[in-house]
């Protein structure tokens, strides 16, 4: 029990949990926006990779850090546009298109990295985002290290949760996005464009996903590695269901997952000699499946999720 | 109230789909304060005409003009729902266009405020509440639409149109989904709206309600304008003939020969105790050669009765007997094999598999029987032959046995189901809402077949919300209310008022109280 107490009592643990959760917050928000509009975006895993690579490369080639963030977002938006064209305009299978986007974006990123840097053997480094010390608040006991040791991107992620929630529930735009994911005919009958709303949602959502990737190379680490995204995109797809498509719960889910992950790392250090390391790596995924089983059966799916819309057709 | 310049004027509208002429040179005027009924059978071109008016379709010829103040009328650009909305034309579709995850108020606001703004929720609520007060369209604005009843959803749809300052309200088959009580409420609202100066176009194929609510009737038949008349001077019989184009044969019912009980319910309970839609110890029987009508407001246990007779459920307590033997296992296939014919309430959803062919849908219930399979394999040739014969015998209008069932109209789906279940000469027939949404011609056909099956000796249970239908078919009445059944006795001894009281839960009619 002492072990657990030590882990949960340390500010270091909670700081790590938030850090691990940050890319998931971006990703789950992005997936949530797409799905609220009725489009499943399984391109997320590849868009993470593309965002991680593009943002990092831009900075490496001389752009500022925020310039890199912008490049990452635009890269994500471009893949989002492709996904939207295939699934919204052409009405193709969202599963097939999404997995195709993941394969394409991942390979294209590796390819670009290799061609841009043909001669490097060890990954080159950039100067990443530094922790943001807001007016000396990092000196506060416990909360200082937990909250105020985070970088600007983490703060951006938290801000986005509030922003997405506000837009979704408090503005006409959010109203239309929720409506188009539930019954596109309702939007059409009120004179709005189903296609336009869905394209917009997928593009913006994909841009957010790419920021999740950019956090990895520009904040959590300082370089781009192959395989560094490591399933984080897929976790976001599960977290959206866990969150019942609500931004607040999405934040909670991402933090929970971050905490599990930080916990297993520390537990590994404590009792790693007795239990094989792979068991610990498995832990957060196992727990997220468990959480899904408990939550997802009564999940309130957007009713028009996965359904393409053809104008003039009876539904 | 009626001013000289019409609110809306359609001139010589013609619309062709390939070689089919859906509308042929149709002209109509709608005046302020007027309820105009557009009456016709399914496929007569009513919905096409309204879709042109609302801009969903583009007409091949003709113009749509709307009043633009004073005596001026402007031509509406074809094919633009936005222009129609802006010109004050509101349409309530037969299939609701509501986002079920939003509240009624949010559905009404949808699309009326700039997307990139904070919205005007409070102003919107004030305006909607004012409309509600004026129109009587009472609805809980804050409840999510998926928690509303069908009638309430329809009221939200009407509010959507009124919120956009509609001057013309088009309702496409608005009563198809309503109970008689809800329909009455709707008519009251429509009369009130018309009195306040709105022009209403009411699309329907139900003669009775058209006579009840409209001021003027335009009859369409096969895309042509078959006639136009003032409701007050209209004669029911004459309009029916106008609609169908030939004299409609009334179904005649001769007294039947009541035989032995084929289905018996003894103190059957099913579902959550105390729940309105559950059954609470009901007892009745269905006898050979008899049509029993089950009257009741929907949601009072009819579905449970239907599920039991269809073999989809067994009683929680009590006994259901088929030919004297208790049914203890929910086994639809055995029930079908034993001669139970089922016409489900939602025929498009539960009656056919839309993406399968007409032939497969006819064979589907007994695909393992020798007529349809050999050595355990499907005999496609036999199925097709049988289907071709059935299509002819039951007048199922479809391109052929290989056409997908989802392409059939509601009336033809019902004929397909009749062909499936009646060919086997069933001993027990469950007809759940057998003619809901069907036109007069198809209705008469379904009724004729049901009476013929009874005369052959079948026991028939008709579940319907249409009292006219029940009186036309039934030898005996059962009335269900809150999961309890009252045997109301032979149809000859009953009138609508008595049955209505029983439907409302009064177990003692005035007569029995008096005696």
Coordinates of N, CA and C in Angstrom, one line a residue, chain B residues 71-240:
Chain B
X71 N -51.3 43.7 -54.6 CA -51.9 42.8 -55.6 C -50.7 42.1 -56.4
X72 N -49.5 42.4 -56.0 CA -48.3 41.9 -56.8 C -48.0 40.5 -56.4
X73 N -47.7 39.7 -57.4 CA -47.2 38.3 -57.2 C -45.9 38.2 -57.9
X74 N -45.0 37.5 -57.2 CA -43.7 37.3 -57.8 C -43.5 35.8 -58.1
X75 N -42.7 35.5 -59.1 CA -42.5 34.1 -59.5 C -41.4 33.5 -58.6
X76 N -41.6 32.3 -58.1 CA -40.6 31.7 -57.3 C -39.6 31.0 -58.2
X77 N -38.3 31.2 -57.9 CA -37.3 30.4 -58.8 C -37.4 28.9 -58.5
X78 N -37.4 28.1 -59.6 CA -37.6 26.7 -59.4 C -36.4 26.0 -58.7
X79 N -36.7 25.0 -57.9 CA -35.7 24.2 -57.4 C -34.9 24.8 -56.2
X80 N -35.5 25.8 -55.5 CA -34.8 26.4 -54.4 C -35.6 26.4 -53.1
X81 N -35.3 25.4 -52.2 CA -36.0 25.4 -50.9 C -35.8 26.7 -50.1
X82 N -34.6 27.2 -50.3 CA -34.3 28.5 -49.6 C -35.2 29.6 -50.0
X83 N -35.5 29.7 -51.3 CA -36.4 30.7 -51.8 C -37.8 30.5 -51.3
X84 N -38.2 29.2 -51.3 CA -39.5 28.9 -50.8 C -39.7 29.3 -49.3
X85 N -38.6 28.9 -48.5 CA -38.6 29.3 -47.1 C -38.7 30.8 -47.0
X86 N -37.9 31.5 -47.8 CA -37.9 33.0 -47.7 C -39.2 33.6 -48.1
X87 N -39.9 32.9 -49.0 CA -41.2 33.4 -49.5 C -42.3 33.1 -48.5
X88 N -42.0 32.4 -47.4 CA -43.0 32.1 -46.4 C -43.8 30.8 -46.6
X89 N -43.1 29.9 -47.3 CA -43.7 28.6 -47.5 C -43.1 27.6 -46.5
X90 N -43.9 27.0 -45.7 CA -43.4 26.0 -44.7 C -44.0 24.7 -45.0
X91 N -43.1 23.6 -44.9 CA -43.6 22.3 -45.3 C -43.4 21.3 -44.1
X92 N -44.4 20.6 -43.7 CA -44.2 19.5 -42.7 C -44.3 18.2 -43.5
X93 N -43.1 17.6 -43.6 CA -43.0 16.4 -44.4 C -43.6 15.2 -43.6
X94 N -44.0 14.2 -44.4 CA -44.6 13.0 -43.8 C -43.6 12.3 -42.9
X95 N -42.3 12.3 -43.3 CA -41.2 11.8 -42.4 C -40.6 13.0 -41.8
X96 N -40.6 13.1 -40.5 CA -40.2 14.3 -39.8 C -38.7 14.6 -40.1
X97 N -38.4 15.8 -40.1 CA -37.0 16.2 -40.3 C -36.5 16.9 -39.0
X98 N -36.5 16.1 -38.0 CA -36.0 16.7 -36.7 C -34.7 16.0 -36.2
X99 N -33.9 16.8 -35.6 CA -32.7 16.2 -35.0 C -33.2 15.7 -33.6
X100 N -33.1 14.4 -33.4 CA -33.7 13.9 -32.2 C -32.9 14.1 -30.9
X101 N -31.6 14.5 -31.1 CA -30.8 14.7 -29.9 C -30.8 16.2 -29.5
X102 N -31.6 17.0 -30.2 CA -31.8 18.4 -29.8 C -33.1 18.6 -29.1
X103 N -33.3 19.7 -28.4 CA -34.6 20.0 -27.8 C -35.5 20.5 -28.9
X104 N -36.8 20.6 -28.6 CA -37.7 21.2 -29.6 C -37.3 22.6 -30.0
X105 N -36.9 23.4 -29.0 CA -36.6 24.8 -29.2 C -35.4 24.8 -30.2
X106 N -34.3 24.0 -29.9 CA -33.1 24.0 -30.7 C -33.5 23.6 -32.2
X107 N -34.4 22.6 -32.3 CA -34.8 22.3 -33.7 C -35.4 23.4 -34.4
X108 N -36.2 24.2 -33.7 CA -36.9 25.3 -34.3 C -35.9 26.4 -34.7
X109 N -34.9 26.6 -33.8 CA -33.9 27.6 -34.1 C -33.0 27.3 -35.2
X110 N -32.8 26.0 -35.4 CA -31.8 25.5 -36.3 C -31.9 26.2 -37.7
X111 N -30.7 26.7 -38.1 CA -30.7 27.3 -39.4 C -31.3 28.7 -39.5
X112 N -31.8 29.3 -38.4 CA -32.4 30.6 -38.5 C -31.5 31.7 -37.9
X113 N -30.3 31.3 -37.3 CA -29.4 32.3 -36.8 C -28.0 32.1 -37.5
X114 N -27.3 33.2 -37.6 CA -26.0 33.1 -38.3 C -25.1 32.0 -37.5
X115 N -24.4 31.2 -38.3 CA -23.7 30.1 -37.7 C -22.6 30.6 -36.8
X116 N -21.9 31.7 -37.2 CA -20.8 32.2 -36.4 C -21.3 33.3 -35.5
X117 N -22.2 33.0 -34.6 CA -22.7 34.0 -33.7 C -23.0 33.2 -32.4
X118 N -23.3 34.0 -31.3 CA -23.7 33.3 -30.1 C -25.1 32.8 -30.0
X119 N -25.9 33.2 -31.1 CA -27.3 32.8 -31.1 C -28.2 33.7 -30.3
X120 N -29.5 33.5 -30.5 CA -30.5 34.3 -29.8 C -31.5 33.4 -29.2
X121 N -31.0 32.6 -28.2 CA -31.9 31.6 -27.6 C -33.1 32.2 -26.9
X122 N -32.8 33.3 -26.2 CA -33.9 33.9 -25.4 C -34.9 34.5 -26.3
X123 N -34.5 35.3 -27.2 CA -35.4 35.9 -28.2 C -36.2 34.8 -28.9
X124 N -35.5 33.7 -29.3 CA -36.2 32.7 -30.0 C -37.3 32.1 -29.1
X125 N -36.9 31.8 -27.9 CA -37.9 31.2 -27.0 C -39.2 32.1 -26.8
X126 N -38.9 33.4 -26.7 CA -40.0 34.3 -26.5 C -41.0 34.2 -27.7
X127 N -40.3 34.2 -28.9 CA -41.1 34.2 -30.1 C -41.9 32.9 -30.2
X128 N -41.2 31.8 -29.9 CA -41.9 30.5 -30.1 C -43.1 30.4 -29.0
X129 N -42.8 30.9 -27.8 CA -43.9 30.8 -26.8 C -45.1 31.7 -27.2
X130 N -44.8 32.8 -27.9 CA -45.9 33.6 -28.4 C -46.7 32.8 -29.4
X131 N -46.0 32.1 -30.3 CA -46.7 31.4 -31.4 C -47.5 30.2 -30.7
X132 N -46.9 29.6 -29.7 CA -47.7 28.5 -29.0 C -49.0 29.1 -28.4
X133 N -48.9 30.2 -27.8 CA -50.1 30.8 -27.2 C -51.2 31.1 -28.3
X134 N -50.7 31.6 -29.4 CA -51.7 31.9 -30.5 C -52.3 30.7 -31.2
X135 N -51.4 29.7 -31.3 CA -51.9 28.6 -32.1 C -52.4 27.4 -31.3
X136 N -52.0 27.3 -30.1 CA -52.5 26.1 -29.3 C -51.6 24.9 -29.5
X137 N -50.4 25.1 -30.2 CA -49.5 24.0 -30.4 C -48.6 23.8 -29.2
X138 N -49.2 23.2 -28.2 CA -48.5 23.1 -26.9 C -47.5 22.0 -27.0
X139 N -46.3 22.3 -26.6 CA -45.2 21.3 -26.6 C -44.1 21.7 -25.6
X140 N -43.4 20.7 -25.0 CA -42.4 21.0 -24.0 C -41.1 21.4 -24.8
X141 N -40.8 22.7 -24.9 CA -39.7 23.1 -25.7 C -38.3 22.6 -25.3
X142 N -38.1 22.3 -24.1 CA -36.8 22.0 -23.6 C -36.5 20.5 -23.6
X143 N -37.5 19.7 -23.9 CA -37.3 18.3 -23.9 C -36.6 17.8 -25.2
X144 N -35.7 16.9 -25.1 CA -35.1 16.3 -26.3 C -36.2 15.7 -27.1
X145 N -36.1 15.9 -28.5 CA -37.1 15.4 -29.3 C -37.3 13.9 -29.3
X146 N -36.3 13.1 -29.0 CA -36.5 11.7 -28.9 C -37.3 11.3 -27.7
X147 N -37.6 12.2 -26.8 CA -38.5 12.0 -25.7 C -39.9 12.4 -25.9
X148 N -40.2 12.9 -27.1 CA -41.6 13.4 -27.4 C -42.4 12.4 -28.1
X149 N -43.7 12.5 -28.0 CA -44.6 11.5 -28.8 C -44.6 12.0 -30.2
X150 N -45.2 11.1 -31.1 CA -45.3 11.5 -32.5 C -46.0 12.8 -32.7
X151 N -47.1 12.9 -32.0 CA -48.0 14.1 -32.1 C -47.2 15.3 -31.7
X152 N -46.4 15.2 -30.6 CA -45.6 16.4 -30.2 C -44.5 16.7 -31.2
X153 N -43.9 15.7 -31.8 CA -42.9 15.9 -32.8 C -43.5 16.7 -34.0
X154 N -44.7 16.3 -34.4 CA -45.4 17.0 -35.5 C -45.7 18.5 -35.1
X155 N -46.0 18.7 -33.8 CA -46.2 20.1 -33.4 C -44.9 20.9 -33.5
X156 N -43.8 20.3 -33.2 CA -42.5 21.0 -33.3 C -42.3 21.3 -34.8
X157 N -42.6 20.4 -35.7 CA -42.5 20.6 -37.1 C -43.3 21.8 -37.6
X158 N -44.5 21.9 -37.1 CA -45.4 23.0 -37.5 C -44.8 24.3 -36.9
X159 N -44.3 24.2 -35.7 CA -43.8 25.4 -35.0 C -42.5 25.9 -35.8
X160 N -41.8 25.0 -36.3 CA -40.6 25.3 -37.2 C -41.0 26.2 -38.3
X161 N -42.1 25.8 -39.0 CA -42.6 26.6 -40.1 C -43.1 28.0 -39.7
X162 N -43.9 28.0 -38.6 CA -44.5 29.2 -38.1 C -43.4 30.2 -37.6
X163 N -42.4 29.6 -37.0 CA -41.3 30.4 -36.5 C -40.6 31.2 -37.6
X164 N -40.6 30.6 -38.8 CA -40.0 31.3 -39.9 C -41.1 32.1 -40.6
X165 N -42.1 32.5 -39.9 CA -43.1 33.4 -40.5 C -43.8 32.8 -41.7
X166 N -44.1 31.6 -41.7 CA -44.7 31.0 -42.9 C -46.1 31.6 -43.1
X167 N -46.5 31.8 -44.3 CA -47.8 32.3 -44.7 C -48.6 31.2 -45.3
X168 N -47.8 30.2 -45.8 CA -48.4 29.0 -46.4 C -47.8 27.8 -45.7
X169 N -48.7 26.9 -45.2 CA -48.2 25.7 -44.5 C -48.7 24.5 -45.3
X170 N -47.7 23.7 -45.7 CA -48.1 22.5 -46.4 C -47.9 21.3 -45.4
X171 N -48.9 20.4 -45.3 CA -48.7 19.2 -44.5 C -48.9 18.0 -45.3
X172 N -47.9 17.2 -45.4 CA -48.0 16.0 -46.3 C -48.4 14.8 -45.4
X173 N -49.6 14.3 -45.7 CA -50.2 13.2 -44.9 C -50.0 13.3 -43.4
X174 N -50.4 14.4 -42.8 CA -50.1 14.6 -41.4 C -50.7 13.7 -40.5
X175 N -51.8 13.0 -40.8 CA -52.5 12.2 -39.9 C -52.0 10.7 -40.0
X176 N -51.1 10.4 -40.9 CA -50.7 9.0 -41.1 C -50.1 8.4 -39.8
X177 N -49.5 9.3 -39.1 CA -48.8 8.8 -37.9 C -49.5 9.1 -36.6
X178 N -50.7 9.7 -36.7 CA -51.4 10.1 -35.5 C -52.5 9.2 -35.1
X179 N -52.8 9.2 -33.8 CA -54.0 8.5 -33.3 C -55.2 9.4 -33.7
X180 N -56.4 8.8 -33.7 CA -57.6 9.7 -34.0 C -57.7 10.9 -33.1
X181 N -57.3 10.7 -31.8 CA -57.4 11.8 -30.9 C -56.4 12.9 -31.2
X182 N -55.2 12.5 -31.6 CA -54.1 13.5 -32.0 C -54.5 14.2 -33.2
X183 N -55.2 13.4 -34.2 CA -55.6 14.0 -35.4 C -56.6 15.1 -35.2
X184 N -57.5 14.9 -34.2 CA -58.6 15.9 -33.9 C -57.9 17.1 -33.4
X185 N -56.9 16.9 -32.5 CA -56.2 18.1 -32.0 C -55.5 18.9 -33.1
X186 N -54.9 18.2 -34.1 CA -54.3 18.8 -35.2 C -55.3 19.6 -36.0
X187 N -56.4 19.0 -36.2 CA -57.4 19.8 -37.0 C -57.8 21.1 -36.3
X188 N -58.0 21.0 -35.0 CA -58.3 22.2 -34.3 C -57.3 23.3 -34.5
X189 N -56.0 22.9 -34.4 CA -54.9 23.8 -34.6 C -55.0 24.4 -36.0
X190 N -55.2 23.6 -37.0 CA -55.2 24.0 -38.4 C -56.3 25.1 -38.6
X191 N -57.5 24.8 -38.0 CA -58.6 25.7 -38.1 C -58.2 27.1 -37.5
X192 N -57.6 27.0 -36.4 CA -57.2 28.2 -35.7 C -56.2 29.0 -36.5
X193 N -55.2 28.3 -37.0 CA -54.1 28.9 -37.8 C -54.8 29.6 -39.1
X194 N -55.7 28.9 -39.7 CA -56.4 29.5 -40.9 C -57.1 30.7 -40.5
X195 N -57.8 30.6 -39.4 CA -58.6 31.8 -38.9 C -57.7 33.0 -38.6
X196 N -56.4 32.7 -38.3 CA -55.4 33.8 -38.1 C -54.8 34.3 -39.4
X197 N -55.2 33.7 -40.5 CA -54.8 34.2 -41.8 C -53.8 33.4 -42.5
X198 N -53.5 32.2 -42.0 CA -52.5 31.4 -42.8 C -53.3 30.6 -43.9
X199 N -52.5 30.3 -44.9 CA -53.1 29.4 -46.0 C -52.5 28.0 -45.7
X200 N -53.4 27.0 -45.7 CA -53.0 25.7 -45.4 C -53.3 24.7 -46.6
X201 N -52.3 24.0 -47.0 CA -52.5 22.9 -47.9 C -52.3 21.6 -47.2
X202 N -53.4 20.7 -47.2 CA -53.5 19.5 -46.4 C -53.5 18.4 -47.4
X203 N -52.4 17.6 -47.4 CA -52.3 16.5 -48.4 C -52.8 15.2 -47.7
X204 N -53.7 14.5 -48.3 CA -54.3 13.3 -47.7 C -54.9 12.4 -48.7
X205 N -55.0 11.1 -48.3 CA -55.8 10.2 -49.1 C -57.0 9.8 -48.3
X206 N -57.2 10.4 -47.1 CA -58.3 9.9 -46.3 C -59.5 10.9 -46.4
X207 N -60.5 10.4 -47.0 CA -61.7 11.2 -47.3 C -62.3 11.8 -46.1
X208 N -62.5 11.0 -45.1 CA -63.2 11.5 -43.9 C -62.5 12.7 -43.3
X209 N -61.2 12.7 -43.1 CA -60.6 13.8 -42.5 C -60.5 15.0 -43.4
X210 N -60.5 14.8 -44.7 CA -60.5 15.9 -45.6 C -61.8 16.6 -45.6
X211 N -62.9 15.9 -45.5 CA -64.2 16.5 -45.3 C -64.3 17.2 -44.0
X212 N -63.7 16.7 -43.0 CA -63.8 17.3 -41.7 C -63.0 18.6 -41.6
X213 N -61.9 18.8 -42.2 CA -61.0 19.9 -41.9 C -61.0 21.0 -43.0
X214 N -61.2 20.6 -44.3 CA -60.9 21.5 -45.4 C -62.0 22.4 -45.7
X215 N -61.7 23.5 -46.4 CA -62.7 24.4 -47.0 C -63.0 24.0 -48.5
X216 N -61.9 23.6 -49.1 CA -61.9 23.4 -50.5 C -61.1 22.1 -50.8
X217 N -61.5 21.3 -51.8 CA -60.8 20.1 -52.1 C -60.4 20.1 -53.5
X218 N -59.2 19.7 -53.7 CA -58.7 19.5 -55.1 C -58.4 18.0 -55.2
X219 N -59.0 17.3 -56.2 CA -58.7 15.9 -56.3 C -57.7 15.6 -57.4
X220 N -56.7 14.9 -57.1 CA -55.7 14.5 -58.2 C -55.9 13.0 -58.4
X221 N -55.7 12.7 -59.7 CA -55.8 11.2 -60.0 C -54.8 11.0 -61.1
X222 N -53.8 10.1 -60.9 CA -52.8 9.7 -61.9 C -52.2 11.0 -62.5
X223 N -51.8 11.9 -61.7 CA -51.1 13.1 -62.2 C -52.0 14.2 -62.8
X224 N -53.3 13.9 -62.9 CA -54.2 14.8 -63.5 C -55.1 15.5 -62.5
X225 N -55.5 16.7 -62.8 CA -56.5 17.4 -61.9 C -57.9 16.8 -62.2
X226 N -58.4 16.0 -61.2 CA -59.6 15.2 -61.5 C -60.8 16.0 -61.1
X227 N -60.6 17.1 -60.3 CA -61.8 17.9 -60.0 C -61.5 18.8 -58.8
X228 N -62.3 19.8 -58.6 CA -62.1 20.7 -57.6 C -63.5 21.1 -57.0
X229 N -63.6 21.0 -55.7 CA -65.0 21.3 -55.2 C -64.9 22.0 -53.8
X230 N -66.0 22.6 -53.5 CA -66.1 23.3 -52.1 C -66.6 22.2 -51.2
X231 N -65.9 22.1 -50.0 CA -66.1 21.0 -49.1 C -67.6 20.9 -48.7
X232 N -68.1 22.1 -48.3 CA -69.4 22.2 -47.8 C -70.5 21.6 -48.7
X233 N -70.2 21.6 -50.0 CA -71.2 21.1 -50.9 C -70.8 19.7 -51.5
X234 N -69.7 19.1 -50.9 CA -69.2 17.9 -51.5 C -70.0 16.7 -51.0
X235 N -70.0 15.7 -51.8 CA -70.7 14.4 -51.5 C -69.6 13.3 -51.4
X236 N -69.6 12.7 -50.3 CA -68.6 11.7 -50.0 C -68.4 10.7 -51.2
X237 N -69.5 10.1 -51.6 CA -69.5 9.1 -52.6 C -68.9 9.6 -53.9
X238 N -69.3 10.8 -54.3 CA -68.8 11.4 -55.6 C -67.3 11.7 -55.5
X239 N -66.8 12.1 -54.4 CA -65.4 12.4 -54.3 C -64.6 11.1 -54.4
X240 N -65.1 10.1 -53.7 CA -64.4 8.8 -53.8 C -64.3 8.3 -55.2

